[in-house]
Every structure is written in C-alpha cells, then in structure tokens.
Short mmCIF file of C-alpha atoms and ligand atoms in Angstrom, two decimals:
data_model
loop_
_atom_site.label_atom_id
_atom_site.label_comp_id
_atom_site.label_asym_id
_atom_site.label_seq_id
_atom_site.Cartn_x
_atom_site.Cartn_y
_atom_site.Cartn_z
CA MET A 1 104.95 88.41 131.41
CA THR A 2 102.72 85.53 130.30
CA ASP A 3 101.79 83.30 133.23
CA ILE A 4 102.68 79.93 131.88
CA SER A 5 103.27 76.53 133.60
CA HIS A 6 105.02 74.73 130.73
CA ASP A 7 108.70 74.65 129.85
CA ARG A 8 110.06 77.97 128.60
CA LEU A 9 113.00 78.98 126.48
CA LEU A 10 114.48 82.34 126.45
CA ILE A 11 115.86 83.89 123.27
CA ILE A 12 118.07 86.87 124.00
CA ASP A 13 117.86 89.21 121.06
CA PHE A 14 120.96 90.92 119.89
CA GLY A 15 119.16 92.48 116.96
CA SER A 16 119.33 89.92 114.12
CA GLN A 17 116.95 90.38 111.29
CA VAL A 18 115.97 86.73 111.61
CA THR A 19 115.54 86.34 115.38
CA GLN A 20 111.83 85.62 115.02
CA LEU A 21 112.65 82.67 112.82
CA ILE A 22 114.39 81.05 115.75
CA ALA A 23 111.08 81.33 117.60
CA ARG A 24 109.28 79.92 114.58
CA ARG A 25 111.51 76.88 114.51
CA LEU A 26 111.01 76.27 118.23
CA ARG A 27 107.19 76.66 118.04
CA GLU A 28 107.15 74.08 115.37
CA LEU A 29 108.64 71.80 118.05
CA ASN A 30 105.87 72.78 120.48
CA VAL A 31 108.30 74.74 122.63
CA PHE A 32 107.16 77.98 124.27
CA CYS A 33 109.76 80.74 123.91
CA GLU A 34 110.00 84.40 124.54
CA ILE A 35 112.30 86.78 122.67
CA LYS A 36 113.69 89.57 124.92
CA PRO A 37 116.02 92.32 123.80
CA PHE A 38 119.40 91.84 125.44
CA ASN A 39 119.11 95.12 127.35
CA THR A 40 115.83 94.04 129.05
CA VAL A 41 117.31 90.79 130.43
CA ASP A 42 118.67 91.24 134.00
CA ASP A 43 119.08 88.94 137.01
CA ALA A 44 115.52 89.61 138.23
CA TYR A 45 114.04 88.73 134.81
CA LEU A 46 116.05 85.56 134.57
CA GLU A 47 114.92 84.41 137.99
CA GLU A 48 111.24 85.19 137.18
CA PHE A 49 111.21 83.70 133.78
CA ALA A 50 113.26 80.62 134.84
CA PRO A 51 114.13 79.44 131.35
CA LYS A 52 114.89 75.74 130.80
CA ALA A 53 117.37 76.79 128.07
CA VAL A 54 118.61 80.03 126.48
CA ILE A 55 119.52 80.93 122.97
CA PHE A 56 121.59 84.02 121.97
CA SER A 57 120.47 85.40 118.63
CA GLY A 58 122.68 86.85 115.97
CA GLY A 59 123.10 90.57 115.61
CA PRO A 60 124.55 93.35 113.59
CA SER A 61 127.13 94.46 116.18
CA SER A 62 130.74 93.65 116.79
CA VAL A 63 131.98 92.60 120.29
CA PHE A 64 134.57 95.20 119.75
CA ALA A 65 132.13 98.05 119.42
CA GLU A 66 131.81 100.42 122.30
CA GLY A 67 128.79 99.35 124.39
CA ALA A 68 128.48 96.14 122.31
CA PRO A 69 125.32 94.18 123.37
CA MET A 70 126.17 91.61 126.02
CA PRO A 71 124.02 89.20 128.09
CA PRO A 72 124.14 89.47 131.84
CA GLN A 73 127.02 87.26 133.07
CA SER A 74 124.56 85.51 135.40
CA VAL A 75 123.02 83.78 132.44
CA PHE A 76 125.96 81.47 132.32
CA ASP A 77 125.38 80.48 135.97
CA LEU A 78 121.82 79.38 135.49
CA GLY A 79 122.98 75.83 134.90
CA VAL A 80 120.83 75.57 131.77
CA PRO A 81 121.86 74.78 128.16
CA ILE A 82 122.80 77.75 126.00
CA LEU A 83 123.05 77.93 122.28
CA GLY A 84 124.79 80.88 120.71
CA ILE A 85 124.17 81.88 117.04
CA CYS A 86 126.46 83.99 114.98
CA TYR A 87 126.96 87.17 117.04
CA GLY A 88 125.59 85.02 119.89
CA GLN A 89 128.55 82.67 119.43
CA GLN A 90 131.02 85.51 119.46
CA VAL A 91 129.46 86.96 122.59
CA MET A 92 129.56 83.60 124.23
CA MET A 93 133.20 83.16 123.51
CA HIS A 94 133.97 86.76 124.51
CA CYS A 95 132.23 86.29 127.86
CA LEU A 96 133.70 82.93 128.66
CA GLY A 97 137.36 83.58 127.89
CA GLY A 98 137.66 82.85 124.10
CA LYS A 99 138.73 85.30 121.44
CA VAL A 100 136.98 87.02 118.54
CA VAL A 101 138.84 88.75 115.74
CA ARG A 102 137.62 91.19 113.20
CA GLY A 103 137.00 89.57 109.90
CA HIS A 104 139.44 91.21 107.54
CA GLY A 105 138.88 89.38 104.35
CA THR A 106 137.29 86.48 105.99
CA ALA A 107 133.69 87.51 106.17
CA GLU A 108 131.17 85.02 104.91
CA PHE A 109 127.81 85.90 103.66
CA GLY A 110 125.34 83.51 102.18
CA ARG A 111 125.89 79.85 101.43
CA ALA A 112 128.79 77.93 102.99
CA PHE A 113 129.48 74.31 103.78
CA VAL A 114 130.41 72.92 107.16
CA THR A 115 132.46 69.79 107.56
CA PRO A 116 132.14 67.82 110.74
CA SER A 117 135.12 66.81 112.90
CA ASP A 118 135.56 63.22 113.95
CA GLU A 119 134.29 63.84 117.35
CA LYS A 120 130.57 63.19 117.67
CA LEU A 121 128.25 65.81 119.23
CA PRO A 122 124.76 64.93 120.44
CA LEU A 123 123.59 68.36 119.13
CA LEU A 124 124.52 67.20 115.63
CA GLU A 125 122.76 63.80 115.76
CA GLY A 126 121.14 63.12 112.35
CA TRP A 127 122.39 66.45 111.03
CA PHE A 128 125.31 65.71 108.71
CA LEU A 129 123.55 63.59 106.13
CA THR A 130 126.52 63.80 103.87
CA ASP A 131 130.17 64.63 104.57
CA ARG A 132 129.39 68.38 104.50
CA GLU A 133 126.28 70.30 105.30
CA GLN A 134 124.98 73.45 103.65
CA VAL A 135 124.51 76.43 106.12
CA TRP A 136 123.79 80.13 105.68
CA MET A 137 126.46 82.45 107.02
CA SER A 138 126.28 86.16 107.66
CA HIS A 139 129.34 87.36 109.70
CA GLY A 140 132.13 89.77 109.48
CA ASP A 141 133.95 88.93 112.71
CA HIS A 142 134.73 85.46 113.70
CA VAL A 143 135.95 83.42 116.68
CA SER A 144 139.72 82.88 116.63
CA ALA A 145 140.13 80.98 119.97
CA ILE A 146 137.43 79.09 121.76
CA ALA A 147 136.78 79.47 125.29
CA PRO A 148 138.06 76.91 127.89
CA GLY A 149 135.92 73.81 128.05
CA PHE A 150 134.79 74.17 124.48
CA GLU A 151 135.70 71.82 121.52
CA VAL A 152 135.31 72.27 117.82
CA PHE A 153 132.80 70.02 116.13
CA GLY A 154 132.64 71.51 112.68
CA THR A 155 134.50 73.98 110.38
CA SER A 156 133.79 75.95 107.25
CA PRO A 157 136.39 77.55 104.96
CA ASN A 158 136.11 80.91 106.68
CA ALA A 159 134.87 79.85 110.08
CA PRO A 160 137.32 77.40 111.71
CA PHE A 161 134.98 77.30 114.66
CA ALA A 162 131.69 76.93 112.83
CA ILE A 163 130.38 74.56 115.42
CA THR A 164 131.69 74.51 118.95
CA GLY A 165 130.43 73.00 122.20
CA ASP A 166 131.14 72.53 125.90
CA THR A 167 129.37 69.22 126.52
CA GLU A 168 129.94 69.49 130.28
CA ARG A 169 127.87 72.62 130.63
CA ASN A 170 125.65 72.08 127.57
CA PHE A 171 126.88 75.28 125.95
CA TYR A 172 126.87 75.28 122.17
CA ALA A 173 127.82 77.91 119.74
CA VAL A 174 127.58 78.01 115.96
CA GLN A 175 128.74 80.64 113.60
CA PHE A 176 125.97 80.04 111.02
CA HIS A 177 122.16 80.61 111.22
CA PRO A 178 120.40 77.30 111.54
CA GLU A 179 116.95 78.99 111.69
CA VAL A 180 116.82 80.15 108.04
CA HIS A 181 115.60 78.05 105.15
CA HIS A 182 119.01 78.27 103.46
CA THR A 183 120.32 76.04 106.22
CA PRO A 184 118.22 73.18 104.96
CA ASN A 185 118.75 70.84 107.85
CA GLY A 186 118.85 73.52 110.59
CA ALA A 187 115.63 72.58 112.25
CA ARG A 188 117.40 69.31 113.31
CA LEU A 189 119.81 71.36 115.36
CA TYR A 190 116.99 73.00 117.31
CA GLU A 191 115.32 69.64 117.73
CA ASN A 192 118.46 68.16 119.21
CA PHE A 193 119.09 71.31 121.42
CA ILE A 194 115.65 71.14 123.09
CA ARG A 195 115.93 67.41 123.41
CA LEU A 196 119.32 67.90 125.24
CA ALA A 197 117.67 70.56 127.42
CA GLY A 198 114.88 68.16 128.36
CA PHE A 199 111.89 70.02 126.89
CA LYS A 200 108.64 68.08 126.82
CA GLY A 201 107.22 69.91 123.82
CA ASP A 202 104.08 70.77 125.68
CA TRP A 203 103.16 74.02 124.09
CA THR A 204 100.12 73.46 121.93
CA MET A 205 97.46 75.63 120.53
CA SER A 206 94.75 74.36 122.94
CA ALA A 207 97.11 75.18 125.84
CA TYR A 208 97.73 78.61 124.30
CA ARG A 209 94.02 79.16 124.15
CA GLU A 210 93.47 78.36 127.78
CA GLU A 211 96.38 80.55 128.86
CA ALA A 212 95.40 83.41 126.65
CA ILE A 213 91.77 83.39 127.99
CA ALA A 214 93.10 83.25 131.64
CA ASN A 215 95.50 86.13 130.80
CA ILE A 216 92.83 88.27 129.20
CA ARG A 217 90.51 87.81 132.18
CA GLU A 218 93.23 88.69 134.54
CA GLN A 219 94.39 91.68 132.54
CA VAL A 220 90.95 93.17 131.88
CA GLY A 221 89.00 92.31 135.08
CA ASP A 222 85.58 93.66 134.81
CA ALA A 223 86.52 96.62 132.56
CA LYS A 224 85.06 97.16 129.12
CA VAL A 225 87.05 96.41 125.95
CA ILE A 226 86.64 97.66 122.40
CA CYS A 227 88.19 95.78 119.55
CA GLY A 228 88.93 97.11 116.13
CA LEU A 229 87.57 94.45 113.81
CA SER A 230 88.91 94.60 110.26
CA GLY A 231 87.43 91.42 108.90
CA GLY A 232 90.93 90.02 108.55
CA VAL A 233 91.84 86.73 110.23
CA ASP A 234 93.93 88.34 112.96
CA SER A 235 91.43 90.74 114.40
CA SER A 236 88.66 88.17 113.84
CA VAL A 237 90.45 85.55 115.92
CA ALA A 238 91.39 88.06 118.52
CA ALA A 239 87.73 89.14 118.84
CA VAL A 240 86.47 85.60 119.15
CA LEU A 241 89.11 84.74 121.70
CA ILE A 242 88.43 87.82 123.79
CA HIS A 243 84.72 87.32 123.50
CA GLU A 244 85.20 83.74 124.84
CA ALA A 245 87.20 85.25 127.72
CA ILE A 246 84.94 88.20 128.72
CA GLY A 247 81.68 87.91 126.81
CA ASP A 248 79.65 91.09 126.42
CA GLN A 249 82.30 93.19 128.10
CA LEU A 250 83.66 93.27 124.62
CA THR A 251 82.30 95.54 121.87
CA CYS A 252 83.71 95.29 118.35
CA VAL A 253 84.02 98.34 116.20
CA PHE A 254 84.14 97.65 112.52
CA VAL A 255 85.33 100.80 110.74
CA ASP A 256 84.27 101.04 107.06
CA HIS A 257 86.82 103.51 105.89
CA GLY A 258 85.73 103.21 102.28
CA LEU A 259 88.80 101.20 101.56
CA LEU A 260 87.30 97.76 101.85
CA ARG A 261 86.89 95.12 99.17
CA LYS A 262 83.54 94.43 97.46
CA GLY A 263 80.89 93.05 99.92
CA GLU A 264 83.32 93.02 102.76
CA ALA A 265 81.35 95.15 105.19
CA GLU A 266 78.19 93.02 104.92
CA GLU A 267 80.12 89.83 105.25
CA VAL A 268 81.94 90.92 108.38
CA VAL A 269 78.85 92.35 110.08
CA THR A 270 76.72 89.35 109.32
CA MET A 271 79.39 86.96 110.60
CA PHE A 272 80.03 88.70 113.94
CA ARG A 273 76.77 90.25 114.81
CA ASP A 274 74.48 87.38 113.60
CA ASN A 275 76.60 84.31 113.90
CA TYR A 276 78.63 85.19 117.08
CA ASN A 277 76.16 87.42 118.76
CA MET A 278 78.85 89.98 119.54
CA PRO A 279 77.99 93.57 120.26
CA LEU A 280 79.19 95.19 117.05
CA ILE A 281 79.24 98.84 116.01
CA HIS A 282 79.35 99.34 112.25
CA ALA A 283 81.00 102.70 111.97
CA ASP A 284 80.45 104.09 108.47
CA GLU A 285 83.30 106.54 108.22
CA GLN A 286 83.86 106.60 104.51
CA GLU A 287 83.44 110.32 104.13
CA LEU A 288 85.93 111.03 106.95
CA PHE A 289 88.73 108.84 105.64
CA LEU A 290 88.26 109.52 101.92
CA GLY A 291 87.93 113.20 102.66
CA GLU A 292 91.20 113.37 104.43
CA LEU A 293 92.96 111.24 101.87
CA ASP A 294 91.86 113.37 99.02
CA GLY A 295 94.85 114.53 97.06
CA VAL A 296 97.34 112.52 99.18
CA SER A 297 99.71 110.28 97.20
CA ASP A 298 102.70 109.65 99.47
CA PRO A 299 102.47 106.08 100.87
CA GLU A 300 103.66 106.88 104.42
CA THR A 301 101.39 109.88 104.63
CA LYS A 302 98.40 107.74 103.65
CA ARG A 303 99.27 105.25 106.34
CA LYS A 304 99.73 107.98 108.94
CA ILE A 305 96.44 109.65 108.12
CA ILE A 306 94.62 106.25 108.26
CA GLY A 307 96.26 105.39 111.49
CA ARG A 308 95.38 108.67 112.96
CA LEU A 309 91.76 108.54 111.84
CA PHE A 310 91.36 105.05 113.20
CA ILE A 311 92.42 106.42 116.58
CA ASP A 312 89.81 109.19 116.33
CA VAL A 313 87.07 106.86 115.43
CA PHE A 314 87.97 104.41 118.13
CA GLN A 315 88.07 107.22 120.59
CA LYS A 316 84.66 108.33 119.59
CA HIS A 317 83.13 104.87 119.93
CA ALA A 318 85.06 104.09 123.14
CA ILE A 319 83.07 106.87 124.64
CA GLU A 320 79.78 105.53 123.16
CA VAL A 321 80.52 102.13 124.55
CA GLY A 322 80.70 103.74 127.92
CA ASP A 323 84.02 103.95 129.72
CA ALA A 324 85.86 101.27 127.74
CA THR A 325 89.45 101.16 129.18
CA PHE A 326 90.99 98.74 126.85
CA LEU A 327 91.48 98.49 123.18
CA ALA A 328 91.98 95.01 121.64
CA GLN A 329 94.03 94.48 118.64
CA GLY A 330 95.01 91.53 116.43
CA THR A 331 98.66 92.55 116.42
CA LEU A 332 100.83 89.65 115.37
CA TYR A 333 104.38 88.84 116.21
CA PRO A 334 105.89 89.99 112.93
CA ASP A 335 104.16 93.29 113.30
CA VAL A 336 105.87 93.71 116.63
CA ILE A 337 109.30 92.61 115.39
CA GLU A 338 109.21 94.79 112.23
CA SER A 339 108.16 97.83 114.21
CA VAL A 340 110.35 97.94 117.18
CA SER A 341 114.06 97.51 117.21
CA PHE A 342 115.97 95.57 119.86
CA SER A 343 117.38 98.82 121.30
CA GLY A 344 113.94 100.21 121.83
CA GLY A 345 114.19 102.87 119.11
CA PRO A 346 112.82 102.59 115.64
CA SER A 347 114.51 99.93 113.62
CA VAL A 348 114.75 100.39 109.82
CA THR A 349 111.08 101.13 109.14
CA ILE A 350 110.06 99.71 105.78
CA LYS A 351 106.42 100.55 106.32
CA SER A 352 104.66 101.85 109.36
CA HIS A 353 102.01 99.25 110.32
CA HIS A 354 99.13 101.34 111.54
CA ASN A 355 98.08 98.93 114.21
CA VAL A 356 101.15 99.17 116.37
CA GLY A 357 102.79 102.02 118.21
CA GLY A 358 101.35 105.26 119.39
CA LEU A 359 97.75 104.18 119.78
CA PRO A 360 97.33 103.67 123.57
CA GLU A 361 99.01 106.83 124.71
CA LYS A 362 96.86 108.93 122.37
CA MET A 363 93.66 107.24 123.22
CA GLY A 364 94.21 106.89 126.87
CA LEU A 365 93.34 103.19 126.44
CA LYS A 366 95.30 100.15 127.48
CA LEU A 367 96.00 97.53 124.89
CA VAL A 368 94.95 93.91 124.86
CA GLU A 369 96.93 91.99 122.20
CA PRO A 370 96.33 88.30 122.67
CA LEU A 371 98.02 87.32 119.40
CA ARG A 372 101.20 89.30 119.96
CA GLU A 373 103.26 86.23 120.28
CA LEU A 374 101.88 84.32 117.32
CA PHE A 375 102.76 83.98 113.74
CA LYS A 376 100.06 84.09 111.04
CA ASP A 377 99.77 80.34 110.58
CA GLU A 378 99.52 79.91 114.41
CA VAL A 379 96.73 82.37 114.40
CA ARG A 380 94.95 80.34 111.82
CA GLU A 381 95.42 77.26 113.97
CA LEU A 382 94.02 79.12 116.90
CA GLY A 383 91.03 80.13 114.87
CA ARG A 384 90.34 76.58 113.98
CA GLU A 385 90.68 75.72 117.60
CA LEU A 386 88.02 78.36 118.39
CA GLY A 387 85.65 76.95 115.75
CA LEU A 388 85.84 79.78 113.19
CA PRO A 389 84.52 78.65 109.80
CA PRO A 390 87.39 77.34 107.50
CA SER A 391 86.26 79.79 104.83
CA PHE A 392 87.00 82.66 107.22
CA ILE A 393 90.28 81.31 108.60
CA GLY A 394 91.58 80.67 105.12
CA ARG A 395 91.00 84.23 103.99
CA HIS A 396 93.99 85.95 102.56
CA PRO A 397 95.45 88.59 104.78
CA PHE A 398 94.05 92.06 104.25
CA PRO A 399 96.04 95.16 105.43
CA GLY A 400 94.53 97.70 107.90
CA PRO A 401 94.96 100.61 105.43
CA GLY A 402 93.00 98.43 102.94
CA LEU A 403 92.79 99.44 99.38
CA ALA A 404 94.64 102.69 100.05
CA ILE A 405 97.92 100.93 99.69
CA ARG A 406 96.80 99.11 96.51
CA CYS A 407 96.03 102.43 94.88
CA PRO A 408 99.53 103.98 94.36
CA GLY A 409 99.30 107.71 93.78
CA GLU A 410 96.17 109.63 94.50
CA ILE A 411 93.17 107.89 95.84
CA THR A 412 89.94 108.71 94.25
CA ARG A 413 86.47 107.21 94.66
CA GLU A 414 86.47 106.30 90.93
CA LYS A 415 89.77 104.37 91.22
CA LEU A 416 88.58 102.60 94.38
CA ASP A 417 85.35 101.50 92.66
CA ILE A 418 87.26 100.18 89.69
CA LEU A 419 89.76 98.52 91.96
CA ARG A 420 87.00 96.83 93.99
CA GLU A 421 85.38 95.33 90.80
CA ALA A 422 88.72 94.19 89.27
CA ASP A 423 89.71 92.59 92.57
CA ALA A 424 86.43 90.76 92.87
CA VAL A 425 86.81 89.24 89.33
CA TYR A 426 90.38 88.33 90.09
CA ILE A 427 89.53 86.52 93.29
CA ASP A 428 86.56 84.80 91.64
CA GLN A 429 88.92 83.58 89.00
CA ILE A 430 91.27 82.23 91.57
CA ARG A 431 88.58 80.48 93.46
CA LYS A 432 87.10 78.98 90.29
CA HIS A 433 90.40 77.48 89.40
CA GLY A 434 90.79 76.08 92.93
CA LEU A 435 93.93 78.12 93.61
CA TYR A 436 92.82 80.21 96.54
CA ASP A 437 94.29 78.08 99.20
CA ASP A 438 97.59 77.62 97.47
CA ILE A 439 98.15 81.36 97.52
CA TRP A 440 99.16 83.35 100.50
CA GLN A 441 97.72 86.64 99.31
CA ALA A 442 96.26 87.82 96.06
CA PHE A 443 94.84 91.20 95.06
CA VAL A 444 94.72 93.79 92.33
CA ALA A 445 96.52 97.12 92.49
CA ILE A 446 95.27 99.82 90.30
CA LEU A 447 98.08 101.86 88.71
CA PRO A 448 98.35 105.58 88.54
CA VAL A 449 98.57 105.58 84.78
CA ARG A 450 96.08 105.54 81.99
CA THR A 451 96.96 103.67 78.81
CA VAL A 452 95.59 103.59 75.29
CA GLY A 453 93.54 100.64 74.11
CA VAL A 454 91.06 99.57 71.44
CA MET A 455 87.72 98.07 72.26
CA GLY A 456 85.24 97.39 69.52
CA ASP A 457 86.24 100.00 67.03
CA GLY A 458 86.88 102.66 69.49
CA ARG A 459 89.88 104.05 71.32
CA THR A 460 90.02 103.67 75.11
CA TYR A 461 92.11 105.57 77.55
CA ASP A 462 91.68 103.85 80.87
CA PHE A 463 93.63 102.61 83.89
CA ALA A 464 96.11 99.83 83.89
CA CYS A 465 96.15 97.46 86.83
CA ALA A 466 98.58 94.86 88.29
CA LEU A 467 97.61 91.52 89.55
CA ARG A 468 99.58 90.33 92.53
CA ALA A 469 99.67 86.80 93.97
CA VAL A 470 102.28 85.50 96.24
CA THR A 471 103.27 82.40 98.09
CA SER A 472 104.71 82.82 101.55
CA VAL A 473 105.00 81.16 104.93
CA ASP A 474 104.90 84.24 107.18
CA GLY A 475 104.64 87.25 104.94
CA MET A 476 108.25 88.12 105.71
CA THR A 477 109.51 86.76 102.46
CA ALA A 478 107.44 85.83 99.41
CA ASP A 479 107.58 84.70 95.76
CA TYR A 480 105.20 85.40 93.04
CA TYR A 481 102.61 82.66 92.23
CA PRO A 482 103.37 80.83 88.97
CA PHE A 483 100.00 81.05 87.26
CA THR A 484 99.68 79.45 83.92
CA HIS A 485 99.56 81.72 80.88
CA ASP A 486 96.08 80.41 80.22
CA PHE A 487 94.94 81.52 83.63
CA LEU A 488 96.56 84.98 83.25
CA GLY A 489 95.14 85.48 79.78
CA GLU A 490 91.54 84.44 80.82
CA THR A 491 91.76 86.69 83.91
CA ALA A 492 93.04 89.69 81.94
CA THR A 493 90.19 89.17 79.42
CA ARG A 494 87.55 88.92 82.08
CA ILE A 495 88.72 91.97 83.96
CA ILE A 496 88.84 94.17 80.76
CA ASN A 497 85.43 92.91 79.62
CA GLU A 498 83.72 93.09 83.00
CA VAL A 499 85.31 96.11 84.63
CA PRO A 500 84.74 99.51 82.95
CA GLY A 501 87.73 101.75 83.51
CA ILE A 502 90.50 99.18 82.95
CA ASN A 503 91.93 98.44 79.60
CA ARG A 504 95.27 96.84 80.52
CA VAL A 505 96.24 94.06 82.94
CA THR A 506 99.82 93.28 84.04
CA TYR A 507 101.13 90.53 86.35
CA ASP A 508 103.65 91.49 89.10
CA ILE A 509 106.43 88.92 89.28
CA THR A 510 108.47 90.51 91.98
CA SER A 511 109.56 88.45 94.98
CA LYS A 512 109.97 89.89 98.50
CA PRO A 513 112.63 90.93 98.98
CA PRO A 514 113.36 93.08 96.97
CA GLY A 515 109.76 93.99 96.55
CA THR A 516 107.19 94.08 99.34
CA ILE A 517 103.87 92.25 98.98
CA GLU A 518 101.74 95.37 98.90
CA TRP A 519 102.50 98.05 96.50
CA GLU A 520 102.83 100.74 99.16
P1 XMP B 601 104.42 93.90 102.95
O1 XMP B 601 103.70 94.78 101.90
O2 XMP B 601 105.19 94.81 103.95
O3 XMP B 601 103.28 93.15 103.70
O4 XMP B 601 105.33 92.93 102.27
C1 XMP B 601 103.43 92.00 104.45
C2 XMP B 601 102.05 91.65 104.96
O5 XMP B 601 101.60 92.58 105.87
C3 XMP B 601 100.35 93.14 105.39
N1 XMP B 601 100.39 94.55 105.71
C4 XMP B 601 99.69 95.12 106.75
N2 XMP B 601 98.79 94.60 107.60
N3 XMP B 601 98.47 96.74 108.61
C5 XMP B 601 98.29 95.37 108.55
O6 XMP B 601 97.40 94.99 109.33
C6 XMP B 601 99.35 97.39 107.68
O7 XMP B 601 99.62 98.51 107.84
C7 XMP B 601 100.01 96.47 106.74
N4 XMP B 601 100.87 96.72 105.68
C8 XMP B 601 101.08 95.55 105.12
C9 XMP B 601 100.38 92.83 103.88
O8 XMP B 601 99.03 92.80 103.44
C10 XMP B 601 101.07 91.52 103.81
O9 XMP B 601 100.23 90.45 104.20
#
C-alpha cells in the first residue's frame, strides 16, 4: 500500500465498467483515492488504510445473486461518510435494512431525469440548476424500500429512490452514475461529498512526486532496476522519476523491435543518453521480432509474440546489467483496470496490453510501476513537474506493440517502411497546420489491400492506407477528429505523391466505442 500522509478515500469496486471514472473525478478535486476490489477489503485493510470516506462503485451483479459482492459490514461502523452508486446503492440498502427488487420492466439504461424533493440535501448543493437534472442510469434492479434513517431527496420515473441519504450518518446513495460525462453536473456531487467528508484537497502532483520517489527508494533499496523505455510519455516519465529516486541503479533498455516510427530510435536515445545521462542500452532486435512475426496476421497472436519477445530481450539485458532484480514499467491506471477484473480473473479482454500481466513471474523480476495509479493526463502533469521538455510530454501515445497493430494482416518490412513514411508525412501535416496538440492520437494504418490507381499515364496497384486521428480525455472513449476537407485532401495528395507504395488514402471516422483507437 502507498505510504501517504494525506486524506484518503476508499472506492470499493463492485466491478462497474466506469469505476475508474470515479477516481478520475476525485483526482480532479485533489483527493487521493484507492480503488480496491470488494473481495480484498477486510477489517484489517480498513484499519490500515483508514479512509476518510468510502464510495461503493456500481457493478454488474444483483444483490439477489448467489455470492453477490458485498462490502464488509464493518465499513458501516467506521463513522465516515459513504456514498453508494447504482449497485453500491442497492448494496447499501440491502446491508442496512432496506429492500431491493428485481427490475421487471423498470430497468433504466441511458439518459434519465431526476427531480428533487422539497427537502434540501447538502450533497446536492448547487446541483439542481433547473427543476430536473439529467443523469445517466444503468440498472436492472432498483431499491423499493430505503433503509431506516434514510430519506428520499430525488426521484426519476423508474427510480423512486434516485437520491437517498441519511444525513445523521452521512450515508448517501444514488441510483445513477454521477461520474460519467452524461451526468453533466455529476462532478458537483463528488465535490459536495468530499466537502461534507472534510477533505482538504491536498493531493497534488508535487506531493505525488515526493511520495513516489520515497516509495521507489523504499521498494528498491540498493538493488538494480531495468526499465523498458519505449519513447512514449509513460515509460519516459517513469524512467525520469525512477532515475531521480535511485540514480545509476537504473538502466534503461530501449528495444528497437523494428516497429518504431521514422526517426524514433535516434530521438529517444539522444534524449535519454545525452540529455539525461541515463545508462541506456539500445537493443537492436529488429531481426528477432520481425522474424517471429513473419506470416502472422492474427492481432492477438501478434501482441502475444511481441510481449513474449520483450520478456526474452529484457531477460537477456537484465543479466547484462548485472543482477537487476527489478523491472520498471510505465503501466498506467487504465491498463491495470482494463486488464484485471474485480474478481481477480480475466475481465472481458478487448486487447491484451503487453506491458501488464505475466512478466514478473516469467522473468524472475519484481515490478516497479510508479505510474500505476495515474491517468494519462496526470502522467503528463508529472512529466512537467519533473522538467521533461514540453515537446516530449505532448507526444501522442504510442502503443508498445508499435506499428505491428497499425499494419492489419501480415507484417512485412515493405509495408512497415511504407507505413513509416506515410505516418511521417501525416504527422508533419498535422504539425504544420498547428493541430498536433488538439489531437489525442494520430497515426496511419496501412491496409492489407492493394487498389488500382492511375498516376501519370500509368496504372498503379498499390496499398491503401487509413488516417486515424482522435480526440479523447483518457483513451477509454474517443471521437474522430473533424479535419477540414481541405486538410484531408492536401494530406492525401502529399502521401500519394511522396510515399511510393500508396495510391489511396482514406479517413477513419469511427468513434470508440464501437471502434478502438488502434486498428488491432
Ligand atoms: P485502443 O486501441 O484499445 O487503445 O482503443 C487505447 C490506447 O491504448 C494504446 N494501446 C496500447 N498501449 N500497449 C500500450 O502501451 C499496448 O499493447 C496497447 N494497445 C493499445 C493505444 O495506442 C491508445 O492510446
């Protein structure tokens, strides 16, 4: 557990898809919180963590299900404010003597409107800006009788107990999800909740930096650490932070798997070896990776191969470094959440992120993951705090498997070379038009299809490519970037003129969901 001196809030996770957004809203309010799966919260943990307030997340279960997720009863005796959300509300009522019923015909999914009762609740201060407030619901069951001590403060057509509270004990429970964007004024609810709980809002990035450094020193002692540097913001910030904590005990390994963007290897090596004076191994493993990927077209197989080879390469260099016992990674909070379900087993895996899971056991190395609790924008803030150049911090995310997942179908050196060139032209266009910082991530994917074209007076039969550019806050959801037609036209012309091997350019206008940002 992180050793922290500031106020802490505990989020007990019952498996909602949006639990991490609760953490997000709280972090925006400078509140430190930890998300713990319900089945890992026991009396000892509660005593050790000593939360100043607790939030019960939503979740997919029904309190009627056998073995339904429940919090330890002792959480209600801590004497701290509790906020239950959706399933968290139902659990709270169930545990405290209220009643929940199965939602036959009364399920609510999506937009709903909550009307306030006449009674005023401090939790709702400044919330009802009109006589009804839009909220986002996602529930089958609902509360049919509130627990003793509770009152109703808001109703929606299918949730007569949309907002309930016991102001004596400072227990609050809502049926909707205030943490999602579709509850437009939801952040106000969290703001009021933490105010009622007496939080000072003392969790800042400079505090995080100091704590993270102290934690790294404590965890690592005088052991050696190797860090996989990808050149992306996450691993760069992790490396700089760890270097600040333990200096030359850290050696970075930059693996060139042949799936990097144009000029990337040189940029990264110059930056860290020359500017930061970090011991850095530049592992040129292009032959190894591209050899093993030869003929492979299934996306998950590609990811697995790349993940496995990364491990092999790290293992090799861990030995070279001389008895490194730790592996540092720039794993972020969304990686952790997307990869591990609340019950400890695999949740619905959309894509296996190669930088989590499985590594330490196979390598006999322990993990140092100082960014594990942070969201992307928080990592950028930490990077600024650590003095990384803005041009580096502002770089678009780049996935560990690199261009492999932007090359649907079989990977060949020819396709990779074409892709690199096209990508460089595209990014150059975006920079020239001053759009780079407005876009979360932009890249080219080369499509596994050749199309017919005409250039000069000749027939061409070359690859088609897709441009991708998205806006996003956290990479969890995304929308396509609305380039002007002029921009798209100019970029297509440049790519076709400047990149031999491509004769057709398309623009991907899929949002996430239903698409993902990367093509694989
Ligand atoms: P998707 O494609 O799942 O991507 O919408 C969301 C964000 O995650 C990045 N991504 C990865 N990053 N290792 C990484 O370090 C991976 O295996 C990986 N797969 C996707 C992706 O670039 C986007 O920013």
